[in-house]
């Protein structure tokens, strides 16, 4: 049987056209992303021990209610107060609060035994504590501490030792 | 007769190949690509990348909570005649205008994919066996992003050759 070149060419052309066809399949996929507000701090108030007698060794405590206790030494006057700061952030994520940097003498005054009150309840910020209520639009953190005074201070001196309070999500 | 011969030739050479190239590939998600909860930036942008190799993270985003997880998918094939696949990713969208997802990277069986499309990849294992595909990506967020859960969508296209 003789095959016409025309039919042969047509067959080969169509074969090439249909041969080796690729297939494709689409798969729709999703991913999860979550975001939350950053922590912020406002309205800071420093702890104030009031006026203490100079040249006198003493030990004084300010609690989170702002009450001054003279463990030893002498308090002359002034208006003591607790420290405080307003913490703001997530409406759902809990926070972890801790302290550090105490125990270092500054001009003869050494701070120790920090105390905290967060959202109206005492917390052990000295050891660090997490799972605390989400700060939302603003939650108050009250601060107290004990100061050991070595008596080297002169009348009129103002000593400002510091320590760190850390608030993070956790 | 000549026409009949031509038709038979077309069927054998053309559609014959079509029968052998009838392999299909299915994709089943076993782990959704999941980013941990990030802090919304106060200004500018932040980014976070999840590695397709091991779900480790890198970038400027601050992680608040949660665990980063690379996307994990099982691919399997059926039928025959095909020799390779090409994987591409397209149609990336997010649920917020302040979020973008980009720079997809993959791990297909033991082959690291640094960008898509990735061509001439071996066919996945025949069903019921599977071949794993892992995906990592980078998200970028600006300060307009709102707190809460957001989503991203994309299309994984598998071309079978």
Coordinates of C-alpha atoms in Angstrom, one line a residue:
Chain A
X1 CA 0.0 0.0 0.0
X2 CA 1.4 3.3 -0.9
X3 CA 0.9 6.1 1.6
X4 CA 0.4 9.6 0.3
X5 CA 3.1 11.9 1.6
X6 CA 0.3 14.4 2.4
X7 CA -1.5 12.0 4.7
X8 CA 1.8 10.9 6.3
X9 CA 2.8 14.5 7.0
X10 CA -0.6 15.3 8.4
X11 CA -0.4 12.3 10.7
X12 CA 3.0 13.1 12.0
X13 CA 2.2 16.8 12.6
X14 CA -0.9 15.9 14.6
X15 CA 1.0 13.3 16.6
X16 CA 3.6 15.9 17.6
X17 CA 0.9 18.3 18.5
X18 CA -0.8 15.8 20.9
X19 CA 2.3 14.0 22.1
X20 CA 4.1 14.9 25.4
X21 CA 1.3 17.2 26.7
X22 CA 2.0 18.3 30.3
X23 CA -0.7 18.5 32.9
X24 CA -1.0 20.9 35.8
X25 CA -2.9 20.8 39.1
X26 CA -3.4 23.8 41.4
X27 CA -3.6 23.4 45.2
X28 CA -4.8 26.3 47.3
X29 CA -3.0 26.5 50.6
X30 CA -3.2 28.9 53.5
X31 CA -0.9 30.0 56.3
X32 CA -1.5 31.5 59.7
X33 CA -0.1 34.8 61.0
X34 CA -0.8 36.5 64.3
X35 CA 0.1 39.9 65.7
X36 CA -0.3 41.8 68.9
X37 CA 0.5 45.2 70.4
X38 CA 3.9 46.0 71.8
X39 CA 4.2 46.6 75.6
X40 CA 4.5 50.2 76.5
X41 CA 5.2 52.1 79.8
X42 CA 3.9 55.4 80.9
X43 CA 3.4 57.7 84.0
X44 CA 6.6 56.6 85.8
X45 CA 6.9 57.6 89.5
X46 CA 10.1 57.0 91.4
X47 CA 10.2 55.5 94.9
X48 CA 10.7 58.3 97.4
X49 CA 12.0 57.6 101.0
X50 CA 11.4 61.1 102.1
X51 CA 14.1 62.8 104.3
X52 CA 16.4 60.5 106.4
X53 CA 18.9 61.6 109.1
X54 CA 22.3 62.1 107.6
X55 CA 25.4 60.5 109.1
X56 CA 23.3 57.7 110.6
X57 CA 23.4 54.1 109.7
X58 CA 19.9 52.9 108.9
X59 CA 17.6 50.5 107.1
X60 CA 14.3 51.7 105.6
X61 CA 11.5 50.1 103.7
X62 CA 8.9 51.6 101.4
X63 CA 6.1 49.2 100.6
X64 CA 3.9 49.2 97.5
X65 CA 1.3 51.3 99.4
X66 CA 3.9 54.0 100.0
X67 CA 4.2 53.3 103.7
X68 CA 7.7 54.0 105.1
X69 CA 9.0 51.6 107.8
X70 CA 12.1 52.6 109.7
X71 CA 13.8 49.3 110.5
X72 CA 16.8 51.2 112.0
X73 CA 18.0 54.7 111.8
X74 CA 15.8 57.8 111.7
X75 CA 13.4 59.3 109.3
X76 CA 13.0 63.1 109.7
X77 CA 10.2 64.0 107.3
X78 CA 9.4 64.4 103.6
X79 CA 6.6 62.6 101.8
X80 CA 7.5 59.0 101.1
X81 CA 5.8 57.2 98.2
X82 CA 5.9 54.0 96.3
X83 CA 7.1 53.8 92.8
X84 CA 4.7 53.1 90.0
X85 CA 4.3 52.7 86.2
X86 CA 1.4 52.1 83.9
X87 CA 1.9 49.0 81.7
X88 CA -0.1 48.9 78.4
X89 CA -0.2 46.3 75.6
X90 CA -2.0 43.2 74.6
X91 CA -5.6 42.5 75.6
X92 CA -4.9 38.7 75.7
X93 CA -1.2 38.0 76.2
X94 CA 0.0 37.6 79.8
X95 CA 3.2 39.2 81.1
X96 CA 6.2 38.3 83.2
X97 CA 7.6 40.7 85.7
X98 CA 11.1 40.5 87.3
X99 CA 13.7 42.8 88.9
X100 CA 17.4 43.0 88.7
X101 CA 20.4 45.2 89.4
X102 CA 19.9 45.5 93.2
X103 CA 22.6 45.0 95.8
X104 CA 25.0 47.6 94.4
X105 CA 25.9 50.5 96.7
X106 CA 25.5 54.0 95.3
X107 CA 26.9 56.7 97.5
X108 CA 26.5 54.5 100.5
X109 CA 22.9 53.3 99.8
X110 CA 22.2 49.8 98.8
X111 CA 18.8 48.6 97.6
X112 CA 17.3 45.2 98.2
X113 CA 14.1 43.2 98.7
X114 CA 12.0 44.6 95.9
X115 CA 8.3 44.3 96.2
X116 CA 5.6 44.7 93.5
X117 CA 1.9 45.0 93.2
X118 CA 0.4 44.4 89.7
X119 CA -3.2 44.9 88.9
X120 CA -4.0 45.3 92.6
X121 CA -2.3 42.1 93.8
X122 CA 1.1 41.6 95.3
X123 CA 3.5 39.5 93.2
X124 CA 6.9 38.1 93.8
X125 CA 8.8 40.2 91.3
X126 CA 12.1 39.5 93.2
X127 CA 12.0 35.9 91.9
X128 CA 10.2 36.8 88.7
X129 CA 6.6 35.7 87.9
X130 CA 4.8 35.1 84.7
X131 CA 1.3 34.5 83.5
X132 CA 0.1 37.8 84.9
X133 CA -3.0 39.5 83.5
X134 CA -2.7 41.0 80.1
X135 CA -2.0 44.8 80.5
X136 CA -4.7 45.9 78.0
X137 CA -5.1 49.7 77.8
X138 CA -3.2 50.2 81.1
X139 CA -2.5 48.3 84.3
X140 CA -0.7 49.8 87.3
X141 CA 2.5 48.3 88.6
X142 CA 3.4 49.6 92.1
X143 CA 7.0 49.2 93.4
X144 CA 8.6 49.1 96.8
X145 CA 12.1 48.4 98.1
X146 CA 14.4 48.4 101.1
X147 CA 17.4 50.8 101.4
X148 CA 20.4 50.1 103.6
X149 CA 22.2 53.4 104.4
X150 CA 25.8 53.4 105.6
X151 CA 25.7 56.8 107.3
X152 CA 28.2 58.5 105.0
X153 CA 25.7 60.9 103.7
X154 CA 25.9 64.6 104.4
X155 CA 23.0 67.0 105.1
X156 CA 21.4 68.0 101.9
X157 CA 22.7 65.0 99.9
X158 CA 20.2 63.3 97.5
X159 CA 21.1 59.7 96.7
X160 CA 19.4 58.0 93.7
X161 CA 20.3 54.3 93.4
X162 CA 18.5 52.5 90.7
X163 CA 17.4 49.0 89.8
X164 CA 15.7 47.4 86.8
X165 CA 12.1 46.2 86.6
X166 CA 11.5 44.1 83.5
X167 CA 8.1 43.4 82.0
X168 CA 7.8 41.1 79.0
X169 CA 5.2 39.0 77.5
X170 CA 5.2 35.5 79.0
Chain B
X1 CA -7.2 3.4 3.1
X2 CA -4.5 6.1 3.3
X3 CA -6.8 8.2 5.5
X4 CA -7.4 5.3 7.7
X5 CA -3.6 4.7 8.1
X6 CA -3.1 8.3 8.9
X7 CA -5.8 8.2 11.6
X8 CA -4.2 5.1 13.1
X9 CA -0.8 6.7 13.1
X10 CA -2.3 9.8 14.9
X11 CA -3.9 7.6 17.5
X12 CA -0.7 5.6 18.2
X13 CA 1.8 8.4 18.2
X14 CA -0.4 11.1 19.6
X15 CA -3.0 9.7 21.9
X16 CA -0.9 6.7 22.7
X17 CA 1.5 9.2 24.4
X18 CA -1.5 10.8 26.0
X19 CA -2.4 7.5 27.7
X20 CA 1.1 7.0 29.1
X21 CA 1.3 10.7 30.2
X22 CA -1.8 10.3 32.4
X23 CA 0.1 10.5 35.7
X24 CA -1.6 12.6 38.4
X25 CA -0.1 14.1 41.5
X26 CA -2.0 14.9 44.6
X27 CA -1.0 17.2 47.5
X28 CA -2.2 16.8 51.0
X29 CA -1.3 19.3 53.7
X30 CA -0.1 17.7 57.0
X31 CA 1.1 20.9 58.7
X32 CA -0.1 24.4 58.0
X33 CA 2.6 27.0 57.5
X34 CA 2.3 28.9 60.8
X35 CA 4.0 32.0 62.1
X36 CA 4.4 32.8 65.9
X37 CA 2.6 35.8 67.3
X38 CA 4.7 38.9 66.5
X39 CA 4.7 42.4 68.0
X40 CA 3.2 45.0 65.7
X41 CA 6.0 47.5 64.9
X42 CA 5.4 51.1 66.1
X43 CA 6.9 52.4 62.8
X44 CA 8.5 51.0 59.7
X45 CA 8.4 47.3 59.0
X46 CA 9.4 44.0 60.6
X47 CA 10.0 40.7 59.0
X48 CA 10.2 37.1 60.0
X49 CA 11.4 34.1 57.9
X50 CA 10.6 30.5 58.7
X51 CA 13.1 28.0 57.3
X52 CA 11.8 25.2 55.1
X53 CA 14.6 23.0 56.4
X54 CA 13.7 23.0 60.1
X55 CA 11.1 25.7 61.0
X56 CA 13.8 27.9 62.6
X57 CA 13.2 31.6 62.4
X58 CA 15.2 34.7 61.6
X59 CA 14.4 38.3 61.0
X60 CA 13.6 41.5 62.9
X61 CA 10.2 40.6 64.2
X62 CA 9.8 40.2 67.9
X63 CA 8.1 36.9 68.9
X64 CA 5.6 37.2 71.6
X65 CA 4.2 33.7 71.8
X66 CA 3.6 30.5 69.7
X67 CA 5.8 28.2 67.7
X68 CA 6.9 28.7 64.1
X69 CA 6.0 25.7 61.9
X70 CA 7.1 25.2 58.3
X71 CA 4.4 24.0 55.9
X72 CA 4.4 20.3 55.3
X73 CA 2.7 18.5 52.5
X74 CA 2.6 14.9 51.1
X75 CA 2.8 14.5 47.4
X76 CA 2.0 11.2 45.7
X77 CA 1.5 10.1 42.1
X78 CA -0.5 7.6 40.2
X79 CA -0.5 6.6 36.6
X80 CA 2.5 6.5 34.4
X81 CA 4.3 8.0 31.4
X82 CA 5.5 11.1 33.1
X83 CA 9.1 11.7 34.1
X84 CA 9.3 14.8 36.2
X85 CA 7.3 17.7 37.8
X86 CA 7.7 21.4 38.1
X87 CA 6.5 23.1 41.3
X88 CA 5.5 26.8 41.3
X89 CA 3.9 29.1 43.8
X90 CA 1.6 32.0 42.8
X91 CA -1.4 33.9 43.8
X92 CA -0.1 35.0 47.2
X93 CA -2.6 37.1 49.1
X94 CA -2.9 38.2 52.8
X95 CA -5.8 39.2 54.9
X96 CA -4.4 42.7 55.7
X97 CA -2.9 45.3 53.4
X98 CA 0.0 45.8 55.9
X99 CA 1.2 42.2 55.5
X100 CA 3.1 40.6 52.6
X101 CA 4.3 37.1 52.2
X102 CA 7.2 36.4 49.9
X103 CA 10.5 34.5 49.3
X104 CA 9.1 31.0 49.4
X105 CA 11.6 28.2 49.8
X106 CA 11.1 24.5 49.7
X107 CA 12.5 21.1 50.6
X108 CA 11.2 18.4 48.2
X109 CA 12.3 15.1 49.6
X110 CA 16.0 15.9 49.9
X111 CA 16.2 18.6 47.3
X112 CA 16.5 22.2 48.7
X113 CA 14.6 24.7 46.6
X114 CA 15.8 28.3 47.0
X115 CA 13.1 29.8 44.7
X116 CA 10.1 28.9 42.7
X117 CA 9.3 27.6 40.1
X118 CA 11.5 24.6 40.5
X119 CA 11.8 22.4 37.5
X120 CA 12.7 18.8 36.6
X121 CA 12.0 17.5 40.0
X122 CA 11.5 13.7 40.2
X123 CA 7.9 12.4 40.3
X124 CA 6.7 11.8 43.8
X125 CA 6.3 8.3 45.1
X126 CA 3.4 6.2 43.8
X127 CA 0.4 5.9 46.0
X128 CA 0.0 4.9 48.8
X129 CA 3.6 6.1 49.3
X130 CA 4.3 9.8 49.6
X131 CA 7.1 12.3 49.0
X132 CA 7.3 15.2 51.4
X133 CA 7.4 18.9 50.4
X134 CA 8.2 21.5 53.0
X135 CA 7.7 25.2 52.6
X136 CA 9.1 28.2 54.4
X137 CA 8.5 31.9 53.7
X138 CA 9.0 35.4 54.8
X139 CA 6.3 37.8 56.1
X140 CA 6.7 41.5 56.3
X141 CA 4.4 43.7 58.5
X142 CA 4.1 47.4 58.9
X143 CA 2.6 49.4 61.8
X144 CA -0.9 49.4 60.3
X145 CA -1.4 45.7 61.0
X146 CA -4.1 45.1 63.6
X147 CA -3.8 42.8 66.6
X148 CA -5.2 39.3 66.1
X149 CA -5.1 36.3 63.7
X150 CA -4.4 36.9 60.1
X151 CA -4.1 34.6 57.1
X152 CA -2.2 34.3 53.9
X153 CA -3.2 32.2 50.9
X154 CA -1.2 30.9 47.9
X155 CA -1.5 28.4 45.1
X156 CA 1.0 25.5 44.7
X157 CA 0.9 24.4 41.1
X158 CA 2.4 21.1 40.1
X159 CA 3.2 20.7 36.4
X160 CA 3.6 17.1 35.4
X161 CA 5.8 16.4 32.4

